[in-house]
PDB file of C-alpha atoms in Angstrom:
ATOM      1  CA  UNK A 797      49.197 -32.576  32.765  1.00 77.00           C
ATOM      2  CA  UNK A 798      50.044 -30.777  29.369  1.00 82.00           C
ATOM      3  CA  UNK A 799      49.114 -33.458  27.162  1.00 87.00           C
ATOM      4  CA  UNK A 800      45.309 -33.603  29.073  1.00 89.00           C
ATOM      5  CA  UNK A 801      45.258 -29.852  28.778  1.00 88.00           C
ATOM      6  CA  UNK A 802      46.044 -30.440  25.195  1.00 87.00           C
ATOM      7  CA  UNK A 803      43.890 -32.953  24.819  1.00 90.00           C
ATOM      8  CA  UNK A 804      40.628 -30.371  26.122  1.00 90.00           C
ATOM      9  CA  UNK A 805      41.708 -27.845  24.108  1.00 89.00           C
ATOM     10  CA  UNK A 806      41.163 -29.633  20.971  1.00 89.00           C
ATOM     11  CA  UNK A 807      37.990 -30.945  21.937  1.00 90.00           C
ATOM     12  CA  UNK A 808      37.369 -27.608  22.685  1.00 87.00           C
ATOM     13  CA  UNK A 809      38.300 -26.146  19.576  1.00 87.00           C
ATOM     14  CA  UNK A 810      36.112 -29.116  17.833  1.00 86.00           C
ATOM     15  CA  UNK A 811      33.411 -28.685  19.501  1.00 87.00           C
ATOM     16  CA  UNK A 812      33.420 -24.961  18.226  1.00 84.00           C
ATOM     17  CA  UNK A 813      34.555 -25.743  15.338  1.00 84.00           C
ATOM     18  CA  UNK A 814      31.497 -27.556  14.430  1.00 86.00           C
ATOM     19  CA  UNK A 815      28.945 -25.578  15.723  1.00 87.00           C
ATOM     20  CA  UNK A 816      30.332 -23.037  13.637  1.00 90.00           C
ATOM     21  CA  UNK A 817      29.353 -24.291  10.537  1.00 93.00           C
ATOM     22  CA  UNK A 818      26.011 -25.081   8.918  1.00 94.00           C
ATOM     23  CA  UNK A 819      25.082 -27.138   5.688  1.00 94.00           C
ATOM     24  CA  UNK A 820      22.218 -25.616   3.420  1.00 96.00           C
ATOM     25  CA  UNK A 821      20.969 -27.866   0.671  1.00 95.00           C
ATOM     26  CA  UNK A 822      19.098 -27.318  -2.639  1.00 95.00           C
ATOM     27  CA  UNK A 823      15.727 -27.662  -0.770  1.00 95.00           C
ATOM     28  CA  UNK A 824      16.656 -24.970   1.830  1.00 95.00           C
ATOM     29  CA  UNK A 825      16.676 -21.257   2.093  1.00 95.00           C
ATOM     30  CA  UNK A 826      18.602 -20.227   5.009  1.00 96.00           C
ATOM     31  CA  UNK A 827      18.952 -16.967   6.808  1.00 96.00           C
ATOM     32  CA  UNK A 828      21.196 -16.017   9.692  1.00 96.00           C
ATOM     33  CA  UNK A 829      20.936 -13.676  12.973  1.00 95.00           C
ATOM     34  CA  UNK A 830      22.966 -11.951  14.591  1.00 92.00           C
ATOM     35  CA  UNK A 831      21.727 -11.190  17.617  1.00 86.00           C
ATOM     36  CA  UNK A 832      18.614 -11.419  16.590  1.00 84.00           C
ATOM     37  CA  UNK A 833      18.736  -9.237  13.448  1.00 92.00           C
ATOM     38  CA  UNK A 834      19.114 -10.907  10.011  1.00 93.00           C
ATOM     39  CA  UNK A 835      22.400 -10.862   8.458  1.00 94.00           C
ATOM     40  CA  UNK A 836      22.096 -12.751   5.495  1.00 92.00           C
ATOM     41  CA  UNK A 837      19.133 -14.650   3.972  1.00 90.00           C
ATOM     42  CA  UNK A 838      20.717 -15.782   0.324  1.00 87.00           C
ATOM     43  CA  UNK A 839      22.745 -18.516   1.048  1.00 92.00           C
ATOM     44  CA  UNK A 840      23.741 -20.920  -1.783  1.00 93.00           C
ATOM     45  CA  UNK A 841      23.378 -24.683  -1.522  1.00 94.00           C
ATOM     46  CA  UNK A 842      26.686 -25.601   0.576  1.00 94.00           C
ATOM     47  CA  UNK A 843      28.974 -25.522   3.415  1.00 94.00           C
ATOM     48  CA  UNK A 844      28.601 -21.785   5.331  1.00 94.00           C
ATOM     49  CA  UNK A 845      30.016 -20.874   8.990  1.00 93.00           C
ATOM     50  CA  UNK A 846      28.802 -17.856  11.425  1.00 93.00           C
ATOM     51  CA  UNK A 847      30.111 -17.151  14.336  1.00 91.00           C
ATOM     52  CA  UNK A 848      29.076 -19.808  17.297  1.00 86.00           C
ATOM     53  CA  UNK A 849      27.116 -18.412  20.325  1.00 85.00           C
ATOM     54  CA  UNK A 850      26.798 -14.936  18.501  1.00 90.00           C
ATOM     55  CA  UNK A 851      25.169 -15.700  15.275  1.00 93.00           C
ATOM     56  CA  UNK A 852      22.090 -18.899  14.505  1.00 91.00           C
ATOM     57  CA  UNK A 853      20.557 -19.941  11.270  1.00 94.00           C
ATOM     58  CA  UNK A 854      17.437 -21.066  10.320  1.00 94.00           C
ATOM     59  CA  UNK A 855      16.005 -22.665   7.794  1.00 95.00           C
ATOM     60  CA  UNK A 856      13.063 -22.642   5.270  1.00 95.00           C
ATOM     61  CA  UNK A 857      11.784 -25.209   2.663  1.00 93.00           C
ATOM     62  CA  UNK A 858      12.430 -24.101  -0.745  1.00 94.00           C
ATOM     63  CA  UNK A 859       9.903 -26.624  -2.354  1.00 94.00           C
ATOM     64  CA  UNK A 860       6.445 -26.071  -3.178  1.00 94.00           C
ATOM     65  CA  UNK A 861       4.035 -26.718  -0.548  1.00 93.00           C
ATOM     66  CA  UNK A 862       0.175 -27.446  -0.105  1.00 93.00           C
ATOM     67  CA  UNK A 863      -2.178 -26.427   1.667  1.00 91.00           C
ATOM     68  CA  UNK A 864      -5.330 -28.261   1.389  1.00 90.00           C
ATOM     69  CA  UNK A 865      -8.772 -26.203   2.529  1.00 84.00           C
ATOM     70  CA  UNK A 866     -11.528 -27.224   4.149  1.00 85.00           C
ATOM     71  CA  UNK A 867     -14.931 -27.498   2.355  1.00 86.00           C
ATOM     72  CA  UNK A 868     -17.143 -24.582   3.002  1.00 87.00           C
ATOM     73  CA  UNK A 869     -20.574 -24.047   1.263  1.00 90.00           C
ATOM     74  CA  UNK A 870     -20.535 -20.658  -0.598  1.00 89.00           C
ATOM     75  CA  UNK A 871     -22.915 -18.410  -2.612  1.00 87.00           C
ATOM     76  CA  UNK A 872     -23.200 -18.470  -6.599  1.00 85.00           C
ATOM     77  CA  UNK A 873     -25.067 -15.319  -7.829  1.00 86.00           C
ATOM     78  CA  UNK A 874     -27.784 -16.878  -8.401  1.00 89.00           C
ATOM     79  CA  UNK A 875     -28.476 -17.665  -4.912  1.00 88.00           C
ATOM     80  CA  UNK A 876     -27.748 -21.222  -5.096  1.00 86.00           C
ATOM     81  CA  UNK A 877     -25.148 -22.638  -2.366  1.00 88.00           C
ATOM     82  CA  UNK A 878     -22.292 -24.613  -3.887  1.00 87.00           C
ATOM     83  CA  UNK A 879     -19.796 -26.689  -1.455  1.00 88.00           C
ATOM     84  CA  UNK A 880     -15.896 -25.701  -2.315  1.00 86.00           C
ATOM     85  CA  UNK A 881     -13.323 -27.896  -1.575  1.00 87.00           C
ATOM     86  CA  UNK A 882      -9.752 -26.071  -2.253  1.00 88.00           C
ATOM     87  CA  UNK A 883      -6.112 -26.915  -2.414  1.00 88.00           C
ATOM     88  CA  UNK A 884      -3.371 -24.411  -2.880  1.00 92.00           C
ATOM     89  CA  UNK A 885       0.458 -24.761  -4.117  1.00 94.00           C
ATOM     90  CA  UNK A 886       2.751 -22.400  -3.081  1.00 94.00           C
ATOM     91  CA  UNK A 887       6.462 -21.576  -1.978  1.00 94.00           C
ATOM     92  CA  UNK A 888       8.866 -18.744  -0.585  1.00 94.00           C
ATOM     93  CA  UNK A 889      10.448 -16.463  -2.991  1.00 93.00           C
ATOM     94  CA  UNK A 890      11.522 -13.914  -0.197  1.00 93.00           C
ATOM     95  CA  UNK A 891      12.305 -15.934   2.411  1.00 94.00           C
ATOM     96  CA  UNK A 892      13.643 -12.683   4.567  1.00 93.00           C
ATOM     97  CA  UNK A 893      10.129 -10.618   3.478  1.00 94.00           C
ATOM     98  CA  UNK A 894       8.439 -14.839   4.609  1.00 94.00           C
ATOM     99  CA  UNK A 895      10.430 -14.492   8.127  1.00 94.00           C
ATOM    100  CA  UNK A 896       9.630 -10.817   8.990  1.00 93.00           C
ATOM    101  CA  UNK A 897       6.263 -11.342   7.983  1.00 93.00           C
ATOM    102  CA  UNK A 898       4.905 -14.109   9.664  1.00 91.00           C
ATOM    103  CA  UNK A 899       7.454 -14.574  12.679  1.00 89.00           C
ATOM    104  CA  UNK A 900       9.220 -17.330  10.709  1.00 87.00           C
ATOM    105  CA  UNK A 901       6.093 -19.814  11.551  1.00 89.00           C
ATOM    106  CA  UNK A 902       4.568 -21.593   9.031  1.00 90.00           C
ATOM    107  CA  UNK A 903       1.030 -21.519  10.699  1.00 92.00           C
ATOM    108  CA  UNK A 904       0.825 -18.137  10.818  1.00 92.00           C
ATOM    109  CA  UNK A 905       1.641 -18.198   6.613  1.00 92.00           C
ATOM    110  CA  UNK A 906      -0.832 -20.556   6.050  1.00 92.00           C
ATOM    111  CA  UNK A 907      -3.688 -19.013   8.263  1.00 93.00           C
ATOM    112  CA  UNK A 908      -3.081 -16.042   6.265  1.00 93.00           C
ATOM    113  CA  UNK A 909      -2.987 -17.736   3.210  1.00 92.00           C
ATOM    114  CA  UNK A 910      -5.994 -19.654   3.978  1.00 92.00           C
ATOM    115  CA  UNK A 911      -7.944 -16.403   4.150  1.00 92.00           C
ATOM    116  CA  UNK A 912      -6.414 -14.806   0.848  1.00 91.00           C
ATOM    117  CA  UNK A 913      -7.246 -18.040  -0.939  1.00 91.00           C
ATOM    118  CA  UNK A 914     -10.690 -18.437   0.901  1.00 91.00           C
ATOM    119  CA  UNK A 915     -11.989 -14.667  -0.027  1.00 91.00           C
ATOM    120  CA  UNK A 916     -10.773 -15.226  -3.186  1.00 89.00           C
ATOM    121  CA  UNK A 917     -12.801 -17.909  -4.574  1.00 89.00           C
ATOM    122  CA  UNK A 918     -15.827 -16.296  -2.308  1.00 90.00           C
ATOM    123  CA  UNK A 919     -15.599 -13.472  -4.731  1.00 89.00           C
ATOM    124  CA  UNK A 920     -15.445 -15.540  -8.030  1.00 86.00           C
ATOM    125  CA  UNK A 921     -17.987 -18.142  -6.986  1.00 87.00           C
ATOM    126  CA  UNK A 922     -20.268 -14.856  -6.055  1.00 88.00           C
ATOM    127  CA  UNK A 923     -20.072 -13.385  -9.561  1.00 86.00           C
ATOM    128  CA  UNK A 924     -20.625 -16.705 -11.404  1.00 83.00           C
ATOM    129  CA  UNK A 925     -23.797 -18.410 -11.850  1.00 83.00           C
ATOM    130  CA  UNK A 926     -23.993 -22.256 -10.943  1.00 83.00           C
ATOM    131  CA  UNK A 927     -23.743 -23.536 -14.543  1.00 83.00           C
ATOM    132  CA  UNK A 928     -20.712 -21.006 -14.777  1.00 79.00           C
ATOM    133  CA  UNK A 929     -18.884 -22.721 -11.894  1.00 77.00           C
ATOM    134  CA  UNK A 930     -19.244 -25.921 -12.886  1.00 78.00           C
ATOM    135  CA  UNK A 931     -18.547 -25.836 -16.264  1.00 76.00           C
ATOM    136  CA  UNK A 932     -15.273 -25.644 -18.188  1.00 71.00           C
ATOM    137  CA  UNK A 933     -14.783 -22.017 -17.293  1.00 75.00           C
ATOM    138  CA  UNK A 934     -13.830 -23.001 -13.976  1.00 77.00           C
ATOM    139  CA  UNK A 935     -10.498 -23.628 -15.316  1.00 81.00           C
ATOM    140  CA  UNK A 936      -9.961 -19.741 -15.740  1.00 82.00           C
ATOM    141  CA  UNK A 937     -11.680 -19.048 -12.521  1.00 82.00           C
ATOM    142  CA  UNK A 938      -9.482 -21.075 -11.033  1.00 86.00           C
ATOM    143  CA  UNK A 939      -6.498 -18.883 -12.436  1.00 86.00           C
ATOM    144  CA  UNK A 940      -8.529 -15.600 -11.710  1.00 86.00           C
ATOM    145  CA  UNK A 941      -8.135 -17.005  -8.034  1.00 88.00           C
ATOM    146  CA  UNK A 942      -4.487 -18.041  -8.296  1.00 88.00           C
ATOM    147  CA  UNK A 943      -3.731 -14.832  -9.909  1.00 90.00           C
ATOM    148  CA  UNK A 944      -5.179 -12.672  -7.181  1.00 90.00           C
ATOM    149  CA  UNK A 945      -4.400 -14.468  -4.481  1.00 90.00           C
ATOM    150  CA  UNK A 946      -0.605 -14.333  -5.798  1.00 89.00           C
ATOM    151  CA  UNK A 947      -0.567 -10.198  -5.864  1.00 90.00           C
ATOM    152  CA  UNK A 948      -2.135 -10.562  -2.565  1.00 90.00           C
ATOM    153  CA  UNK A 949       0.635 -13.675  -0.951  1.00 90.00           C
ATOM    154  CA  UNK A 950       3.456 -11.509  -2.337  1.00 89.00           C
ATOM    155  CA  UNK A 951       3.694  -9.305   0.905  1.00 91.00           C
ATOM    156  CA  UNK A 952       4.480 -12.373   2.735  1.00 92.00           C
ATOM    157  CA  UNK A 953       7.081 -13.272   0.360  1.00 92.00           C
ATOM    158  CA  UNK A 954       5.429 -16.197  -1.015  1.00 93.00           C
ATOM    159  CA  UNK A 955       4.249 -17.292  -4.377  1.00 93.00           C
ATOM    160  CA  UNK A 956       0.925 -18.912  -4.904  1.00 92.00           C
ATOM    161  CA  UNK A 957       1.890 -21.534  -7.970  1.00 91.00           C
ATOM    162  CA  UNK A 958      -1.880 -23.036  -8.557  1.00 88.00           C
ATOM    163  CA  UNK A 959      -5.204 -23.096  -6.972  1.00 87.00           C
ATOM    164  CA  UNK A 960      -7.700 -26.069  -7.699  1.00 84.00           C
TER     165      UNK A 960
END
């Protein structure tokens, strides 16, 4: 009888034991609720515990992500219609501002990204003429639009890296 009551308690105490503690690695952020509220959002790469059934953790990727636009046909200011086919890099730098602005979902960041990036390059393409676009100054349109479109990603905590 004491030895099986023994036995469930340390299965017990395992069982908490592990779902106590979380791993983050070097391609993670991590930040942790309590309760719903955030607690802590910079973690170093390791081994980190909370408190089970009280606190959760969830994690972000730290690496640089794309997000690859669809083709839309847009206006040169000349008139002239000019299809635009856009990819973007980007990553979290605030992963707490990333999580409180867009509900932790990765959609939602990259609908609104989408749109930043999108007007962006509207705008340029609209104050260039066709030769203009095509030429070799679109390599410093294309960092006008990264540029922009970075002071306008930083309220969701992210950093736009490059826009081709």
């Amino acid at each position: 009888m004491i030895r099986t009551l023994a036995i469930i308690l340390v299965i017990a105490l395992g069982i908490v034991g592990i779902s106590s503690a979380f791993i983050v690695t070097e391609t993670e952020y991590a930040i942790k609720f309590q309760l719903g509220r955030i607690i802590k959002s910079d973690f170093e790469p390791g081994l980190h515990f909370k408190m089970p059934f009280v606190n959760n953790v969830r994690k972000f990727d730290r690496r640089i992500l794309t997000l690859d636009t669809e083709a839309e046909k847009m206006l040169t200011s000349e008139q002239k219609f000019v299809a635009v086919d856009s990819f973007v890099k980007w990553h979290i730098i605030d992963v707490s501002r990333f999580y409180t602005s867009t509900q932790g979902n990765e959609r939602i960041a990259l609908n609104r990204l989408d749109s930043i990036v999108k007007d962006r390059i509207r705008n340029q393409i609209a104050s260039r003429t066709l030769v203009e676009v095509i030429s070799e100054q679109r390599v410093t349109t294309m960092q006008d639009i990264a540029r922009e479109a970075n002071n306008a990603a930083a309220d969701l905590g992210i950093e736009v890296v490059d826009v081709r």
